[in-house]
Short mmCIF file of C-alpha atoms in Angstrom, two decimals:
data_model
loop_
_atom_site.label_atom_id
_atom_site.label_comp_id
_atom_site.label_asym_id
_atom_site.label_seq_id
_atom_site.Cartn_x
_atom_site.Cartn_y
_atom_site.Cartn_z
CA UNK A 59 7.30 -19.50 0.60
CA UNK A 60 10.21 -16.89 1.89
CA UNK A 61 9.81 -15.82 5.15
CA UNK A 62 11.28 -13.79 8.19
CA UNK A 63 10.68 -13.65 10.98
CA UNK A 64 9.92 -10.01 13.02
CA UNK A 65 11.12 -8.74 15.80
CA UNK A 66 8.23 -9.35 17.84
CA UNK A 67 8.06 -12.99 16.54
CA UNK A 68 5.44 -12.87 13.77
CA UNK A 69 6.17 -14.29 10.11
CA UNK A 70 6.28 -12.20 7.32
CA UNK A 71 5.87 -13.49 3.65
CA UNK A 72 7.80 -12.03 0.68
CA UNK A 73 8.61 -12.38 -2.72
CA UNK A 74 11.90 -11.07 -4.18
CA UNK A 75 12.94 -11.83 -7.80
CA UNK A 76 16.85 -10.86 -7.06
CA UNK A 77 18.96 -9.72 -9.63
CA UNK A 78 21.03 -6.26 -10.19
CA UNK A 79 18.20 -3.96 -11.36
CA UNK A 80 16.87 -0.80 -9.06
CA UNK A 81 14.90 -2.47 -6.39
CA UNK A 82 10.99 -2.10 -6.66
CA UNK A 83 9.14 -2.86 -2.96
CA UNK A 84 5.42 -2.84 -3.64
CA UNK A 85 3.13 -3.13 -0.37
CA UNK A 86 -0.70 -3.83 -0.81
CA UNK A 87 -3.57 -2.60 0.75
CA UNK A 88 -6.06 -3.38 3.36
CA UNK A 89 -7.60 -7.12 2.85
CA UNK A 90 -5.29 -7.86 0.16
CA UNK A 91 -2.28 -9.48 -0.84
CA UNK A 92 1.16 -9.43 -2.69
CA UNK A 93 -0.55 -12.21 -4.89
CA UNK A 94 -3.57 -10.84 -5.79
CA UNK A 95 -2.47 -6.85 -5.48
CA UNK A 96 0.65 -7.28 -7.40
CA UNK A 97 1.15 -10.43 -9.48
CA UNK A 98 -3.04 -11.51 -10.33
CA UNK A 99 -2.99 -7.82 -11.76
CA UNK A 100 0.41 -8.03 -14.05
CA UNK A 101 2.99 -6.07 -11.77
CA UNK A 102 4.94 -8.69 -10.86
CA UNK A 103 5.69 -9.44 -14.95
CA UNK A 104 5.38 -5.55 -16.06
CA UNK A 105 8.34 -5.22 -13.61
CA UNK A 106 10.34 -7.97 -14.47
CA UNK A 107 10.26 -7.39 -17.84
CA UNK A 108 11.59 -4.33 -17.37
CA UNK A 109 14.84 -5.69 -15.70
CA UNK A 110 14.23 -4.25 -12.19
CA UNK A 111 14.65 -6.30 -8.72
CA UNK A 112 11.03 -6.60 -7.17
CA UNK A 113 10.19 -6.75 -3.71
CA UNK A 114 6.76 -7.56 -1.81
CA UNK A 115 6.05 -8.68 1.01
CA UNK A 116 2.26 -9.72 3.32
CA UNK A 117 1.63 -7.34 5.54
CA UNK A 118 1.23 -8.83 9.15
CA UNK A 119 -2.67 -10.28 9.23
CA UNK A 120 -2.99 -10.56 5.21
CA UNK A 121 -2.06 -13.31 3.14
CA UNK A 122 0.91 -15.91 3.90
CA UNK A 123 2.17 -13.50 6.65
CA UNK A 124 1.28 -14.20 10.44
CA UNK A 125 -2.39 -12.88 11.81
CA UNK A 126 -2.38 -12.03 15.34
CA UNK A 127 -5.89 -10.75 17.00
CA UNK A 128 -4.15 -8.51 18.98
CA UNK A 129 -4.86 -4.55 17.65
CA UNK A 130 -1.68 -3.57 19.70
CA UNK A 131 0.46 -6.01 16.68
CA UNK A 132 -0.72 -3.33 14.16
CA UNK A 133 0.56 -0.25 15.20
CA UNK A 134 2.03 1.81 12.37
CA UNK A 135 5.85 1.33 14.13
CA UNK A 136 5.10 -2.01 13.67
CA UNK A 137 4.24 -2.42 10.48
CA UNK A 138 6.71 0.00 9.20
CA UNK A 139 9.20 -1.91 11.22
CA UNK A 140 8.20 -5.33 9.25
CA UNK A 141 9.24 -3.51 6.18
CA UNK A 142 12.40 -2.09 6.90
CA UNK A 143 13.15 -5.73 9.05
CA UNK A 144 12.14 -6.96 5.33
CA UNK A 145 15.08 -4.77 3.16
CA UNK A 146 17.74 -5.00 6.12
CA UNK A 147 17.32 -9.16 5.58
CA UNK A 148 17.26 -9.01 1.64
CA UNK A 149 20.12 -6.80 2.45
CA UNK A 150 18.40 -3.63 0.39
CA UNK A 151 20.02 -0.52 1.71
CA UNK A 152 16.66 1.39 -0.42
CA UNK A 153 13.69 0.65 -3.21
CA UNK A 154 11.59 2.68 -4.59
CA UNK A 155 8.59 1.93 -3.86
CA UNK A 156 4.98 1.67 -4.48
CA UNK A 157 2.04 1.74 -1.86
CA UNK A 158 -1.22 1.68 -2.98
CA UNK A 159 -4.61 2.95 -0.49
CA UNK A 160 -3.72 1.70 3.38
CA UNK A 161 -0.15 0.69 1.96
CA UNK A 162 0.75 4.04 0.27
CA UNK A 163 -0.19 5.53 3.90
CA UNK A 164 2.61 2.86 4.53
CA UNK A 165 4.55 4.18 2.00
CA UNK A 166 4.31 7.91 2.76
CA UNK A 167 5.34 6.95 6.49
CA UNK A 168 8.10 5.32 5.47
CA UNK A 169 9.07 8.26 3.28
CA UNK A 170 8.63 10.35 6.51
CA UNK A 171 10.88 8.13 8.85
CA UNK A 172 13.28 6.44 6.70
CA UNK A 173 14.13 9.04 4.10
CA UNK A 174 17.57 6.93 3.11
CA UNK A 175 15.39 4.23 2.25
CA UNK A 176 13.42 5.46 -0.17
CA UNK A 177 14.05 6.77 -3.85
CA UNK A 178 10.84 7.39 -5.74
CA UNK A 179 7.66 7.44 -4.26
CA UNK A 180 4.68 6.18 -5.34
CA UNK A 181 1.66 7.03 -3.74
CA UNK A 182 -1.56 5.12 -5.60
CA UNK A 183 -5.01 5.07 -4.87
CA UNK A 184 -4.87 7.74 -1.87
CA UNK A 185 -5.27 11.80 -2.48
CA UNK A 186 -6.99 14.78 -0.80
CA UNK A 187 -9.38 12.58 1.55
CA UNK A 188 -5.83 11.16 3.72
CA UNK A 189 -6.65 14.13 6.11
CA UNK A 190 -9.82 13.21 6.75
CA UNK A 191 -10.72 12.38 10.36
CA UNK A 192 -11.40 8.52 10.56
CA UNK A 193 -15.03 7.76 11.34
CA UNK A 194 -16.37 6.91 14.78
CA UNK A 195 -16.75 3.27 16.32
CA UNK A 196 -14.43 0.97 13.89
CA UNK A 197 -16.81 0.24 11.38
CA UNK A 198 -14.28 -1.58 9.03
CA UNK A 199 -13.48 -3.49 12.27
CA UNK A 200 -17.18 -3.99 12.43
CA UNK A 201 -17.91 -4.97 9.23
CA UNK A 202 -14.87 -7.51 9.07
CA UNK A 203 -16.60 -8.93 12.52
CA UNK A 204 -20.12 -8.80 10.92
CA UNK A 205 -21.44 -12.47 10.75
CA UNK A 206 -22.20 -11.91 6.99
CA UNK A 207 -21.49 -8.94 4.07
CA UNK A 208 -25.34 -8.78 3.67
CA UNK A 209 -25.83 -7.03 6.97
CA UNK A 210 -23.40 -4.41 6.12
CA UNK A 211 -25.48 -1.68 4.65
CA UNK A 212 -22.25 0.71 3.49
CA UNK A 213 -21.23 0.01 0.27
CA UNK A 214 -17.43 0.53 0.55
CA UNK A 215 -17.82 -1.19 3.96
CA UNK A 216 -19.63 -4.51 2.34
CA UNK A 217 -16.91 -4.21 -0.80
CA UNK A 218 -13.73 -4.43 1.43
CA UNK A 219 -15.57 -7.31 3.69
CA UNK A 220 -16.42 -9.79 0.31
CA UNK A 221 -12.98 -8.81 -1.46
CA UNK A 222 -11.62 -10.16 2.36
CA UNK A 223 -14.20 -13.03 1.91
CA UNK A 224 -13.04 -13.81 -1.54
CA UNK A 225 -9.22 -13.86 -0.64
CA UNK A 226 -10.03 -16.25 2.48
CA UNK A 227 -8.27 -13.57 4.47
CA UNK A 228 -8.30 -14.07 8.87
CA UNK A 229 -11.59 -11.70 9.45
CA UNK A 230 -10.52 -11.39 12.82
CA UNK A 231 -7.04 -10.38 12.41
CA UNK A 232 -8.19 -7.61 9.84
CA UNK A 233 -10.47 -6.33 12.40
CA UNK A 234 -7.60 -6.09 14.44
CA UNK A 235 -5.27 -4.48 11.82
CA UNK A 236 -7.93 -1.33 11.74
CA UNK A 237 -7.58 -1.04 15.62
CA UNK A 238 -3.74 -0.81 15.62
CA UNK A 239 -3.95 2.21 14.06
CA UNK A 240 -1.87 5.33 15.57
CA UNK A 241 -1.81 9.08 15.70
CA UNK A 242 -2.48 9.99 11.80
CA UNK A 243 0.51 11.34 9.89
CA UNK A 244 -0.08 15.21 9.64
CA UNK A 245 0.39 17.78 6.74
CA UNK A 246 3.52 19.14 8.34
CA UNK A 247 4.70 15.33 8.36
CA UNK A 248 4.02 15.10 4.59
CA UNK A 249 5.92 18.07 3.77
CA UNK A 250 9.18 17.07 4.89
CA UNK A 251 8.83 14.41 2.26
CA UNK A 252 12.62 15.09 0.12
CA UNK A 253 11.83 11.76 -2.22
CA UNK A 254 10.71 12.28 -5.79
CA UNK A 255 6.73 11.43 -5.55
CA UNK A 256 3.80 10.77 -7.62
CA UNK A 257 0.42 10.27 -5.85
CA UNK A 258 -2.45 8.47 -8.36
CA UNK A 259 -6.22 7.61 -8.11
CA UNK A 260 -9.04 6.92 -10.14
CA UNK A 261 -10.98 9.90 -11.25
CA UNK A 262 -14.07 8.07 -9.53
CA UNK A 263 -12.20 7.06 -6.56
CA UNK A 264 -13.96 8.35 -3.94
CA UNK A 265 -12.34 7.10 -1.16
CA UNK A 266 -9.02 8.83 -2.31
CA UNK A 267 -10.15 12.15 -3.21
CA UNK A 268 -8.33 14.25 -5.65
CA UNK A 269 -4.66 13.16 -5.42
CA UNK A 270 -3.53 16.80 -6.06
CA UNK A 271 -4.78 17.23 -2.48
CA UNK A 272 -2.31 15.02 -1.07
CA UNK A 273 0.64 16.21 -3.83
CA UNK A 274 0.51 20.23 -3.25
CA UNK A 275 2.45 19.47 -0.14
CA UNK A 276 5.08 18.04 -1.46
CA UNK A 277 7.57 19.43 -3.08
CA UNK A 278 7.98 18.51 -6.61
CA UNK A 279 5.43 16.22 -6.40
CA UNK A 280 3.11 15.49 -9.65
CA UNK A 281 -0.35 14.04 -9.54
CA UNK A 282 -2.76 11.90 -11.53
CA UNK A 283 -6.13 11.08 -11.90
CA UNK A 284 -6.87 8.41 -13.98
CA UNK A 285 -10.05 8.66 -15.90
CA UNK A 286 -12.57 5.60 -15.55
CA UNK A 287 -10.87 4.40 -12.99
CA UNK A 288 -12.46 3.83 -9.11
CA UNK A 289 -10.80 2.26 -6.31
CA UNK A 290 -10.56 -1.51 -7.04
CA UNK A 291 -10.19 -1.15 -10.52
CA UNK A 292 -6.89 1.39 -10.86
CA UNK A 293 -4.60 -1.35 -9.93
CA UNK A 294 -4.64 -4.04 -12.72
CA UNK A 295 -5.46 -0.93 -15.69
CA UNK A 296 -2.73 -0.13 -17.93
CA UNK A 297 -3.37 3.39 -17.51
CA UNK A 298 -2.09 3.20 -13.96
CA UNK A 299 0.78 1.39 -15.18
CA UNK A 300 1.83 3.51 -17.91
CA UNK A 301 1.90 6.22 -15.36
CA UNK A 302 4.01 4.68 -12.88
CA UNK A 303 6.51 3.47 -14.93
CA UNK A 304 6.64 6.72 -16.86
CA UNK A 305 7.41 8.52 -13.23
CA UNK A 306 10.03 6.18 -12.39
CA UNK A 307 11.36 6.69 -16.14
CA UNK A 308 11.64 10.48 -15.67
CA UNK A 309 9.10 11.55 -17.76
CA UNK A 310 6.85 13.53 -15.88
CA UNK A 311 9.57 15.75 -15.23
CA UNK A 312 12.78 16.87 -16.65
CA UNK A 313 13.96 17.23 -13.25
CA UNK A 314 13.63 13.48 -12.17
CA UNK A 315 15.60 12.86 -15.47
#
């Protein structure tokens, strides 16, 4: 397994296939992993077979990666630290690259913070709902803490907490990863966005929202809803795959050509 090692002394796992092609970082969302987000669901091959370089890495508390139970190891300078400590040891001066639901928030923040870094932008399974106030008393915390998914009476809630289950992902180090969060990232932070994005979700994804909510402040950004499609099961469909690699293909618009 390829590691680093963080500045604040936590591992981070990552694959990287090498070779000359135009780097492709992928990072996961919440309870998953670059295994079973990425390469379970075809990425890893649709993008080699394409010829580009592909990076992904654990976040810190998911997968192979280090799990502290400390919220204050999740802040969003931390994690977005992990993943520009990740391309500065792979030596990868920028990527496009792909977030999808609590890693496209990574995504857009990187975007925001590190605009050399980043080429295209892929923003999947988030939209119009990203400005909505989090809810009251850490209830993904919660359910991650809960003794068992039946006594989690929120459907979203109980899905997240068995998907966790069925990964055999740290419960408590999840828990923590939802208390780390910071300040959200505001509209005026999105608009100074200068990289070439596409934001996707599932027509039925109602955690995202409409993605052209998220898009419209963006310049020059296009957006997607993909019919049939929720939350969990975007990621492995070929429609959401077509559509990425059509963006990053210039497609969508003449001028990304």
């Amino acid at each position: 397994m390829p590691s680093f090692i963080a500045s604040d002394g936590v591992q981070i796992a990552y694959d990287d296939t090498g070779g000359d092609g135009a780097p492709m970082l992928l990072i996961h969302g919440f309870s998953s992993n670059r295994q079973e987000a990425w390469k379970r669901t075809g990425w890893y091959a649709s993008i080699a077979q394409r010829g580009q370089r592909l990076v992904a890495l654990d976040l810190r508390g998911h997968g192979e990666s280090g799990k502290p139970h400390d919220p204050a190891a999740y802040g969003r300078d931390v994690l977005l630290g992990d993943i520009t400590g990740l391309l500065d040891h792979l030596g990868v001066e920028w990527a496009n690259v792909f977030g999808y639901s609590m890693g496209a928030r990574l995504a857009l923040s990187l975007a925001i913070n590190e605009r050399e870094r980043v080429g295209y932008l892929i923003l999947g399974g988030v939209g119009g709902a990203f400005f909505d106030p989090p809810p009251s008393g850490d209830p993904m915390a919660l359910a991650m803490e809960a003794d068992s998914p039946d006594s989690i009476t929120e459907p979203m809630l109980r899905s997240f907490r068995q998907f966790a289950d069925e990964q055999g992902e740290d419960r408590l180090a999840l828990a923590a990863f939802t208390r780390g969060r910071g300040a959200p990232v505001t509209r005026d932070e999105v608009a100074t966005i200068g990289a070439p994005t596409l934001v996707v979700a599932g027509a039925r994804d109602e955690l995202a929202g409409d993605p052209h909510g998220l898009s419209e402040l963006i310049a020059g950004a296009k957006a997607v809803s993909l019919m049939g499609c929720d939350h969990f099961n975007a990621i492995p469909h070929g429609l959401l795959k077509a559509t990425v690699f059509d963006f990053l293909d210039g497609y969508l618009d003449e001028g990304f050509g």
